[in-house]
CSV table of C-alpha atoms in Angstrom, one decimal:
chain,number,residue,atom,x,y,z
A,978,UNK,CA,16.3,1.3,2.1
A,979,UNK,CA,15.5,2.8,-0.9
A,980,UNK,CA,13.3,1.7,-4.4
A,981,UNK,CA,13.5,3.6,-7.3
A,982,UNK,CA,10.5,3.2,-9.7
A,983,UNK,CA,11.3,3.8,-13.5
A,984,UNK,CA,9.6,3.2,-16.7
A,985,UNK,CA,6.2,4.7,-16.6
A,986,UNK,CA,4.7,7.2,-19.6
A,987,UNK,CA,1.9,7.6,-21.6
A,988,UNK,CA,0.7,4.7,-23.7
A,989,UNK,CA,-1.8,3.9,-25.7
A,990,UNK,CA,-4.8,1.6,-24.7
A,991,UNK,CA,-4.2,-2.0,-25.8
A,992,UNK,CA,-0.1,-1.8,-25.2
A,993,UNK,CA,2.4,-2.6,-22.9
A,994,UNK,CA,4.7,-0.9,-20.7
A,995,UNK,CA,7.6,-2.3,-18.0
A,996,UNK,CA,8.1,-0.7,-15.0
A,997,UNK,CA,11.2,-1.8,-12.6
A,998,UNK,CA,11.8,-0.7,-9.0
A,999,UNK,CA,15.7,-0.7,-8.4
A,1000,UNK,CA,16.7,-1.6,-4.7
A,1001,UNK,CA,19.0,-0.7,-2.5
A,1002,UNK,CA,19.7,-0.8,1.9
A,1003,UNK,CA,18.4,-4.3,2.6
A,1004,UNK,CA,18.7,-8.1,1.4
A,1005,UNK,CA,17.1,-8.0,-1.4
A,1006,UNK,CA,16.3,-12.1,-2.1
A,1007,UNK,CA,15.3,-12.5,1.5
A,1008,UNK,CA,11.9,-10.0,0.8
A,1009,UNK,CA,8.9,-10.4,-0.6
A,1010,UNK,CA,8.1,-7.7,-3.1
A,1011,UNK,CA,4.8,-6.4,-4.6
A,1012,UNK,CA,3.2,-3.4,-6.5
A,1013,UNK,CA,0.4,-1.2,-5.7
A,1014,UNK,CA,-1.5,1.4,-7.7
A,1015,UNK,CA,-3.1,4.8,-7.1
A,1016,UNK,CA,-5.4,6.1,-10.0
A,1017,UNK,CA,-5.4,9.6,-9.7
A,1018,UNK,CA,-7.3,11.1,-7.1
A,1019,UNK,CA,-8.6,8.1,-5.9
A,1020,UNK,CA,-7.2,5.1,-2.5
A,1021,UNK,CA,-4.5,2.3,-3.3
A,1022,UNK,CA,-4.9,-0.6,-5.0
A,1023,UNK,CA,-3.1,-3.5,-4.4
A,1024,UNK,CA,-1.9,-5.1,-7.9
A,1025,UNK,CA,0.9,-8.0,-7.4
A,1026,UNK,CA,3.1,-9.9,-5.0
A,1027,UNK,CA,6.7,-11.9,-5.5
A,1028,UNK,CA,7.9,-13.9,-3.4
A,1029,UNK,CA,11.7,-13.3,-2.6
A,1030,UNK,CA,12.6,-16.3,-4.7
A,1031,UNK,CA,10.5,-15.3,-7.1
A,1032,UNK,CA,8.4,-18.9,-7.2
A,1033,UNK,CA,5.4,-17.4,-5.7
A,1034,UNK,CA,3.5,-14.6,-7.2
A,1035,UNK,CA,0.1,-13.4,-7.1
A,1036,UNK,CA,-2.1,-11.2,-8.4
A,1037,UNK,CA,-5.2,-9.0,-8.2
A,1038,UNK,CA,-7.7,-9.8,-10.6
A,1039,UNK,CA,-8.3,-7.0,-12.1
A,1040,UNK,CA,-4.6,-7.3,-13.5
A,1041,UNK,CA,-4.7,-11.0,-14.0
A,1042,UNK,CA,-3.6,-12.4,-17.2
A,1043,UNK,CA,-2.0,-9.3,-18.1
A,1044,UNK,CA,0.4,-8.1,-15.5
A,1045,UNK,CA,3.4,-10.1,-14.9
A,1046,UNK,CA,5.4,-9.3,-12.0
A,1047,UNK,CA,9.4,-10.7,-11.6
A,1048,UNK,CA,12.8,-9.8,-10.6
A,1049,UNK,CA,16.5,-10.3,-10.8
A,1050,UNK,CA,17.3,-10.9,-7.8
A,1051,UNK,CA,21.1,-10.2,-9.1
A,1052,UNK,CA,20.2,-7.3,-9.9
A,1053,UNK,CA,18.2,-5.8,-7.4
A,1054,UNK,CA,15.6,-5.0,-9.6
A,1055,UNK,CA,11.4,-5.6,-9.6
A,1056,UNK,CA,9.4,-5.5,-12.4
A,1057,UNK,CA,6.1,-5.7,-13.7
A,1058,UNK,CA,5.8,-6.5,-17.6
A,1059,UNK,CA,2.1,-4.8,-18.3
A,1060,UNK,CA,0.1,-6.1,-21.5
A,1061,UNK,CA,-2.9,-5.4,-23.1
A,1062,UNK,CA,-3.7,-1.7,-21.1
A,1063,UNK,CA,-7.0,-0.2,-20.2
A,1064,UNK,CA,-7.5,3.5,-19.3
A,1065,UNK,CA,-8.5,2.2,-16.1
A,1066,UNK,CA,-5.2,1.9,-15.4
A,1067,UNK,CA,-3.6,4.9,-15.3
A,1068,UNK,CA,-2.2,5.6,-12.1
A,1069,UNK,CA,0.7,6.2,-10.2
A,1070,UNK,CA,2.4,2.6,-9.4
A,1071,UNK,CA,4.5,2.6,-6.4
A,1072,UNK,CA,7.2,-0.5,-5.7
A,1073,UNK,CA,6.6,-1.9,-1.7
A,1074,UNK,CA,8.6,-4.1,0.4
A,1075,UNK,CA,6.9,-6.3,2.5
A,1076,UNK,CA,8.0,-6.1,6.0
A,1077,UNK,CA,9.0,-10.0,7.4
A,1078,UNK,CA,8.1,-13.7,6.3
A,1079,UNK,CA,4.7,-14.7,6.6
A,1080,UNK,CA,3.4,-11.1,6.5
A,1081,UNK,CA,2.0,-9.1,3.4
A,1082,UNK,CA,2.2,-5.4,5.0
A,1083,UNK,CA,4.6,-2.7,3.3
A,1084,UNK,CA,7.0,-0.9,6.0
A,1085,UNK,CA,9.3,0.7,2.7
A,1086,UNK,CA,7.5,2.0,-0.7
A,1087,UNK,CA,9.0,4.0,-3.3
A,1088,UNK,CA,8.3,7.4,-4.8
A,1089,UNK,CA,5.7,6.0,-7.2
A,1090,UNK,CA,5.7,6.3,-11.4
A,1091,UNK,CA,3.1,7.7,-13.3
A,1092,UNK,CA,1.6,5.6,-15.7
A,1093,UNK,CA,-1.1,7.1,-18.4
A,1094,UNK,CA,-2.9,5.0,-20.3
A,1095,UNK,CA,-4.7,7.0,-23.3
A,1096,UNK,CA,-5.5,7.4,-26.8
B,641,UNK,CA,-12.1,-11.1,-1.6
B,642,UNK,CA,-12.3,-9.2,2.3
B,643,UNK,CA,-14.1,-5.8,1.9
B,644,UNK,CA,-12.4,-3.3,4.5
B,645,UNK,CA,-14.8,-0.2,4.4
B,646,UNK,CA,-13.4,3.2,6.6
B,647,UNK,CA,-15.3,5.5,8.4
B,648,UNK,CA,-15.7,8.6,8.1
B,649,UNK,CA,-14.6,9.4,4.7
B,650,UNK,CA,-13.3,12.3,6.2
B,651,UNK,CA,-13.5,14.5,9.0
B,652,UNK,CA,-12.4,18.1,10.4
B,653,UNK,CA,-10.5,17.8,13.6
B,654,UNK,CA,-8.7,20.7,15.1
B,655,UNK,CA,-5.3,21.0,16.8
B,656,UNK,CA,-4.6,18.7,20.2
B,657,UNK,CA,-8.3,17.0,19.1
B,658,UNK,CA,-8.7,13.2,19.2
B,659,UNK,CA,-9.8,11.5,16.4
B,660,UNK,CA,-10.7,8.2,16.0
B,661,UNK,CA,-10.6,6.2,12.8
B,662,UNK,CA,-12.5,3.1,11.9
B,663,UNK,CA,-12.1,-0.3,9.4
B,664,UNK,CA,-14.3,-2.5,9.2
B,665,UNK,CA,-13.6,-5.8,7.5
B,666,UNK,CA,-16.2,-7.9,5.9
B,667,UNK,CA,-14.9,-11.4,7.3
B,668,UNK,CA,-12.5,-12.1,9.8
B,669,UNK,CA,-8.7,-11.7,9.3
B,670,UNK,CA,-7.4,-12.4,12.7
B,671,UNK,CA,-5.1,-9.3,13.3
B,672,UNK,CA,-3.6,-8.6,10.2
B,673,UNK,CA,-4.1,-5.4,9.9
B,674,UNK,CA,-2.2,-2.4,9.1
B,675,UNK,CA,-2.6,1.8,8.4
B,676,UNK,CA,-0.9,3.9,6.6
B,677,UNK,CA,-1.0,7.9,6.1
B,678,UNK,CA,-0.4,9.2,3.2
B,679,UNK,CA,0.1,12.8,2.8
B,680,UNK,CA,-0.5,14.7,-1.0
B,681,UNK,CA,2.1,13.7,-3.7
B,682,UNK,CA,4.0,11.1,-1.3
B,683,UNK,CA,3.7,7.1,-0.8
B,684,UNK,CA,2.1,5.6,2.1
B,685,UNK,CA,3.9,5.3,5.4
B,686,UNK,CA,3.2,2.7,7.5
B,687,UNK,CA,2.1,3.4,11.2
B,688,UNK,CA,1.2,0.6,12.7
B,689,UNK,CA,0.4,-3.4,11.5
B,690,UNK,CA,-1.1,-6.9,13.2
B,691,UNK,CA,-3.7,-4.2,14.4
B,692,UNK,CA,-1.8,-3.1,17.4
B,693,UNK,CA,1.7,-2.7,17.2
B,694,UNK,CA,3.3,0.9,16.4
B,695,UNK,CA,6.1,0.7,13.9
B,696,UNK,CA,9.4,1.9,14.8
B,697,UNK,CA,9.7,5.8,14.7
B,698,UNK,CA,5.8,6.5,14.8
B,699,UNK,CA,4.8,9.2,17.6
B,700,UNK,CA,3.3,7.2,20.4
B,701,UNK,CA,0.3,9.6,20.0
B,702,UNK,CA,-0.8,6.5,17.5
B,703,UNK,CA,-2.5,3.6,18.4
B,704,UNK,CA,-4.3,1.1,16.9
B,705,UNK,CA,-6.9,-1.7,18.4
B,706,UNK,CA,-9.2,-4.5,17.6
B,707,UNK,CA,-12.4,-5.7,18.5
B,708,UNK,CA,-13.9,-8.8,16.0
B,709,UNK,CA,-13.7,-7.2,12.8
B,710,UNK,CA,-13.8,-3.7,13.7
B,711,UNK,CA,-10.4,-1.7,14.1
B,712,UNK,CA,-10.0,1.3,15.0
B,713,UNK,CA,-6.5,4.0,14.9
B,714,UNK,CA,-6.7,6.5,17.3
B,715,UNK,CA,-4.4,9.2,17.4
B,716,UNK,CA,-4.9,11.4,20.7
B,717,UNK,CA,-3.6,14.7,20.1
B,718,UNK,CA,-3.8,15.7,16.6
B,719,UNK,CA,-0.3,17.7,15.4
B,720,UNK,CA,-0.1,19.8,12.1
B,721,UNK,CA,1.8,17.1,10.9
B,722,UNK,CA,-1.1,14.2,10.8
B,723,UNK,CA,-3.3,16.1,8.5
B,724,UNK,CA,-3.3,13.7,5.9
B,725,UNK,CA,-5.5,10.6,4.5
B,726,UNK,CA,-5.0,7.4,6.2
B,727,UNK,CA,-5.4,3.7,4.8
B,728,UNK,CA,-6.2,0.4,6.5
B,729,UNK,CA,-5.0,-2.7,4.3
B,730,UNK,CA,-5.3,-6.2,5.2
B,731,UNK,CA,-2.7,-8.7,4.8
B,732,UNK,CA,-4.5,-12.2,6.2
B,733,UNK,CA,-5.4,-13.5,2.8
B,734,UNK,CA,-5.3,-13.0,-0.9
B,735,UNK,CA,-6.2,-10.3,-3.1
B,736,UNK,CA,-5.2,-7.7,-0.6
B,737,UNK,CA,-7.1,-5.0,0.0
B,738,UNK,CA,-7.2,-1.8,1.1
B,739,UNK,CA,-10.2,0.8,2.6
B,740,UNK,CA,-11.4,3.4,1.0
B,741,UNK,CA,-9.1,5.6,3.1
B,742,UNK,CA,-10.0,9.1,5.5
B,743,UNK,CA,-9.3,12.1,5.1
B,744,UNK,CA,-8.2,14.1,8.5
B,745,UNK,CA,-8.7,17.9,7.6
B,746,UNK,CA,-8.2,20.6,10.0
């Protein structure tokens, strides 16, 4: 298994940024997928959840209303589209897979991607 | 949303110790609970999840256990290699949360 996290940076507060998590070394429609933050220095934050279809997704509320997660499933490929961005969300994002049906725990996560959000 | 608070923060252990960890969650979730450590600049790796069960490849020196809404992750002889900071998240309902974390320093 493998997830490859791309598409962080520095931006400015109020914009948008897309991160995508390319994966490899498992079914990729048949898992759940989700993305959870680290601010520096500080514990993990769970931010969004898809389900392997896609028709389910959820979110944390501090991201609500401005974080869209999806994927392509043809492609492998999670994102999350992120609008309207507050310094309080720097952090390093990291792409999980969620272990089996029915369960929300992460048994594969990616390297993580920086993302800075300042003026 | 379920609070999941870890004790200690931290704590200083010494070779071959056992530590014990502790999450407490704020409402019941049943056992859906999982750990993680997470060593300096890498993710998380999962150790064990529904409170109990060791993932594949984890030392058997890890265990985890349950008791109403306290759970605890034991590991019984402490190895160079666990000095880290370890996570308890819990998957039985939305948002999903995680502890604060501890830190296991020698």
């Amino acid at each position: 298994v493998q997830l490859l996290e791309s598409g962080g940076g520095l931006v400015q507060p109020g914009g948008s940024l897309r991160l995508s998590c390319a994966a490899s070394g498992f079914t990729f429609d048949k898992h759940v997928m989700s993305w959870v933050r680290q601010a520096p220095g500080k514990g993990l934050e769970w931010v969004s959840v898809i389900s392997g279809s896609g028709g389910m997704t959820e979110y944390a509320d501090s991201v609500k209303g401005r974080f869209t997660i999806s994927r392509d499933n043809s492609k492998t490929t999670l994102y999350v589209q992120m609008n309207s961005l507050r310094v309080e969300d720097t952090a390093v994002y990291y792409c999980a897979k969620v272990a089996a049906s029915d369960t929300y725990y992460f048994d594969y996560w990616g390297q993580g991607i920086l993302v800075t959000v300042s003026s | 949303a379920v609070q999941l608070t870890q004790s200690p923060s931290s704590l200083s252990a010494s070779l071959g110790d056992r530590v014990t960890l502790t999450c407490r969650a704020s409402q019941g979730i049943s056992s859906a609970l999982a750990w993680y450590q997470q060593k300096p600049g890498n993710p998380p790796k999962l150790l064990i999840y529904g409170a109990s069960t060791l993932e594949s490849g984890v030392p058997s020196r890890f265990s985890g256990s349950r008791s109403g809404t306290d759970f605890t992750l034991t590991i019984s002889r402490l190895q160079p290699e666990d000095f880290a900071t370890y996570y308890c998240q819990q998957f039985n309902t939305f948002p999903l949360t995680f502890g604060g974390g501890t830190k296991v320093e020698i």
